[in-house]
GROMACS .gro file of C-alpha atoms in nm:
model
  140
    1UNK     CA    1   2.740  -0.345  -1.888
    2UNK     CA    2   2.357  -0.457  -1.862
    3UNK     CA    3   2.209  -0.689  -1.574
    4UNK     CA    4   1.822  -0.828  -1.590
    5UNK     CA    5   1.664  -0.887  -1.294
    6UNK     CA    6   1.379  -1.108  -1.266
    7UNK     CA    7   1.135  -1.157  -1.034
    8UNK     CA    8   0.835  -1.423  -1.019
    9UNK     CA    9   0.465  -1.442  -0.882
   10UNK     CA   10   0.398  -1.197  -0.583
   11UNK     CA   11   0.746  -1.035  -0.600
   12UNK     CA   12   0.554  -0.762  -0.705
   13UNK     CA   13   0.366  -0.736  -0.390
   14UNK     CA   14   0.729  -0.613  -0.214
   15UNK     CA   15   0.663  -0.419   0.069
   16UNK     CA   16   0.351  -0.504   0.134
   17UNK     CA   17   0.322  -0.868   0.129
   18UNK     CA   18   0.393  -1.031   0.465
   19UNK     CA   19   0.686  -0.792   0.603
   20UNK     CA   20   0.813  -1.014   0.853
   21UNK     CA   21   0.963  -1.264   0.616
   22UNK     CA   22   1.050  -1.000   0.303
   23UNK     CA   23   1.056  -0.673   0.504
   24UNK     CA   24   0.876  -0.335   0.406
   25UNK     CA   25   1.070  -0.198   0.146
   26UNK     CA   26   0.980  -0.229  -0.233
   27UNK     CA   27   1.177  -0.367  -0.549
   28UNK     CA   28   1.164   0.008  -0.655
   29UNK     CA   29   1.347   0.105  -0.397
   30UNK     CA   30   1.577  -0.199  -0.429
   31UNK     CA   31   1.656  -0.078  -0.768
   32UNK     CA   32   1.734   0.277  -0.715
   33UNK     CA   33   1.975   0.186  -0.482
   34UNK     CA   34   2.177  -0.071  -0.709
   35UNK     CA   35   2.119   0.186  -0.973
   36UNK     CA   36   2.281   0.446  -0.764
   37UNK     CA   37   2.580   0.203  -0.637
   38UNK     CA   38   2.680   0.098  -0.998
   39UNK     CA   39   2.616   0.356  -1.249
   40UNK     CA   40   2.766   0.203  -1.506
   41UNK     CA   41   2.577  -0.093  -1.458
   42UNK     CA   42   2.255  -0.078  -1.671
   43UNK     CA   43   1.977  -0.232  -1.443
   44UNK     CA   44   1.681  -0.367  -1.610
   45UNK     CA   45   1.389  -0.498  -1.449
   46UNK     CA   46   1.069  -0.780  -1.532
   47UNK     CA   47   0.817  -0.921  -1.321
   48UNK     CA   48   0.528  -1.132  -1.391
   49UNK     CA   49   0.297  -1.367  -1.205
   50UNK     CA   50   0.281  -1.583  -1.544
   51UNK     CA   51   0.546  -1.877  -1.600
   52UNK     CA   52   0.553  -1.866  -1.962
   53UNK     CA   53   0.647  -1.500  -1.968
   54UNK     CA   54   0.946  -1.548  -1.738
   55UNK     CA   55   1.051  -1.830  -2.000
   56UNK     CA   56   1.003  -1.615  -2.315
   57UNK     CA   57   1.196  -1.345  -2.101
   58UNK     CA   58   1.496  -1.600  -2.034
   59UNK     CA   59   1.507  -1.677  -2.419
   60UNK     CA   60   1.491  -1.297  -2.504
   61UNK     CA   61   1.787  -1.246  -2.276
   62UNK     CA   62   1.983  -1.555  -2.324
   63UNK     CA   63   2.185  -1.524  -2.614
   64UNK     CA   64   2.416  -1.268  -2.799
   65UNK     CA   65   2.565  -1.091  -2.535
   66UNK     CA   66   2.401  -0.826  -2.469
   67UNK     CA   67   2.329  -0.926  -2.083
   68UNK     CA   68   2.672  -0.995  -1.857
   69UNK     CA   69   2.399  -1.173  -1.664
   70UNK     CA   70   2.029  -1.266  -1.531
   71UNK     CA   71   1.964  -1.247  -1.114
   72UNK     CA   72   1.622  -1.434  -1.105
   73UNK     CA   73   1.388  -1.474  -0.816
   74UNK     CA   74   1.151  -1.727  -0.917
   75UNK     CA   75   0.949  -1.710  -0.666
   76UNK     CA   76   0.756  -1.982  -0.569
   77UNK     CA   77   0.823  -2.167  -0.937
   78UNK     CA   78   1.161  -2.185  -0.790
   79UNK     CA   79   1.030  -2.543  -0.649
   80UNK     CA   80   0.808  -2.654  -0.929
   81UNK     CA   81   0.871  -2.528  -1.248
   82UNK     CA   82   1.092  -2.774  -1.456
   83UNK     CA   83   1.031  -2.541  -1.740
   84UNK     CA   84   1.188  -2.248  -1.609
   85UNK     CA   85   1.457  -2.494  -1.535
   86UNK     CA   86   1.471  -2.619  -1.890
   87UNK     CA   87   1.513  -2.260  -2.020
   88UNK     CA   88   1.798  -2.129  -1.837
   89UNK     CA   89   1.974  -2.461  -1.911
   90UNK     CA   90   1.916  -2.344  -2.246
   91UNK     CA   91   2.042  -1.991  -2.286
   92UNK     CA   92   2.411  -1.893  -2.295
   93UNK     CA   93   2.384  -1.623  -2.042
   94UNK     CA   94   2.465  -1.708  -1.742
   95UNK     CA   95   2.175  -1.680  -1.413
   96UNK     CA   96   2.248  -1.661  -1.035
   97UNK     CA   97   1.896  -1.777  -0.823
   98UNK     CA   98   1.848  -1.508  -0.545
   99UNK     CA   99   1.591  -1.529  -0.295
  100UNK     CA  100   1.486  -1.211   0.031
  101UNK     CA  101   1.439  -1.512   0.289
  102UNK     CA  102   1.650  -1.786   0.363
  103UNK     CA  103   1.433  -2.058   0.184
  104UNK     CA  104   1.604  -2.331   0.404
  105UNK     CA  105   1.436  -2.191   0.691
  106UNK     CA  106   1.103  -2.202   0.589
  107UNK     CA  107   0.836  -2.517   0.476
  108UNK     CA  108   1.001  -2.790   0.349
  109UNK     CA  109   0.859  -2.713   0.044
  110UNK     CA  110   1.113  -2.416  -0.034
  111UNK     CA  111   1.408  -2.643   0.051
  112UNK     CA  112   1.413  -2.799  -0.317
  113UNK     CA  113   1.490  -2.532  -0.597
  114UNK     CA  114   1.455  -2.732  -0.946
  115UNK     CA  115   1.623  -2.432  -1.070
  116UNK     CA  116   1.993  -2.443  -0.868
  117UNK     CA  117   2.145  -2.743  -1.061
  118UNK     CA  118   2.143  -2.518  -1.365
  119UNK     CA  119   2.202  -2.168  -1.228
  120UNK     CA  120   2.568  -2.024  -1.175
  121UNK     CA  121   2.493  -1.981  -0.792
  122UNK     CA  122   2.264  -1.916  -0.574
  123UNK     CA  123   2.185  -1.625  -0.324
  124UNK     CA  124   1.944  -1.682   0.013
  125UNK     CA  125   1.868  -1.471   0.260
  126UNK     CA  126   1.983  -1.169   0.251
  127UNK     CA  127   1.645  -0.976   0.216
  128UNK     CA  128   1.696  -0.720  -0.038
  129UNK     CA  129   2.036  -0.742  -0.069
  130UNK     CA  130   2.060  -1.076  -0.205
  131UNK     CA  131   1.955  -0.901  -0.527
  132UNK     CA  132   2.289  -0.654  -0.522
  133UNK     CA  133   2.516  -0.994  -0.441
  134UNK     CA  134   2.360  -1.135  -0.710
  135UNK     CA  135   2.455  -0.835  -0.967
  136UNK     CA  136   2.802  -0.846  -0.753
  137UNK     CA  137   2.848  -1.174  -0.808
  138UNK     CA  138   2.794  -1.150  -1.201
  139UNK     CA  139   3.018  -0.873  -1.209
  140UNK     CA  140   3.322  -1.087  -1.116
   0.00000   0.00000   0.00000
């Protein structure tokens, strides 16, 4: 079985960019350790700052089965891009939104995801481990 994870613009800044709201540990580590809990789970991993490669990834990994499923931290295009939205509406595999910090405790900003409406669920919270409830959650 093969999960993508994908994470948008700074998520690759993990464990270094402002610890008190996403902690101090990286997305390496992060997936090593889902890597080690499910081994026969095939973990594969993109990040990018750009929106339009997050979309072309989406369509890559949206249809013929070879994903059981897409966790996706948008990042901050979690509250503006309607094209990210538009994709995953699009593709057959299904996505679950994850995010490290409760977004609904933060600006007001973060409290509208244009992505929800079309994802399977959505994961907040958590830190780190709203990515493994989001492969957990897939697996089901």
């Amino acid at each position: 079985m093969k999960m993508l994870i994908i994470n948008g613009p700074n998520l690759n800044l993990l464990g270094r960019r402002e610890p008190g709201i996403y902690g101090n540990n990286t997305m390496e580590s992060c997936l090593s350790a889902l890597r080690e809990r499910y081994p026969d789970v095939e973990v594969e991993y993109f990040q990018s700052n750009s929106e339009g490669d997050i979309i072309t990834r989406l369509h890559d990994a949206g249809f013929g089965g070879e994903y059981r499923g897409i966790v996706l931290n948008a990042g901050a295009y979690t509250h503006t891009s309607l094209a990210i939205a538009d994709a995953i509406a699009a593709i057959e595999t299904p996505v679950i939104e994850v995010h490290i910090s409760n977004v609904h405790a933060r600006e007001a900003v973060r409290h509208k995801s244009l992505i929800s409406p079309v994802c399977r669920g959505v994961i907040a919270g958590f830190g780190l481990a709203s990515y493994r409830l989001g492969v957990e959650a897939l697996m089901d």
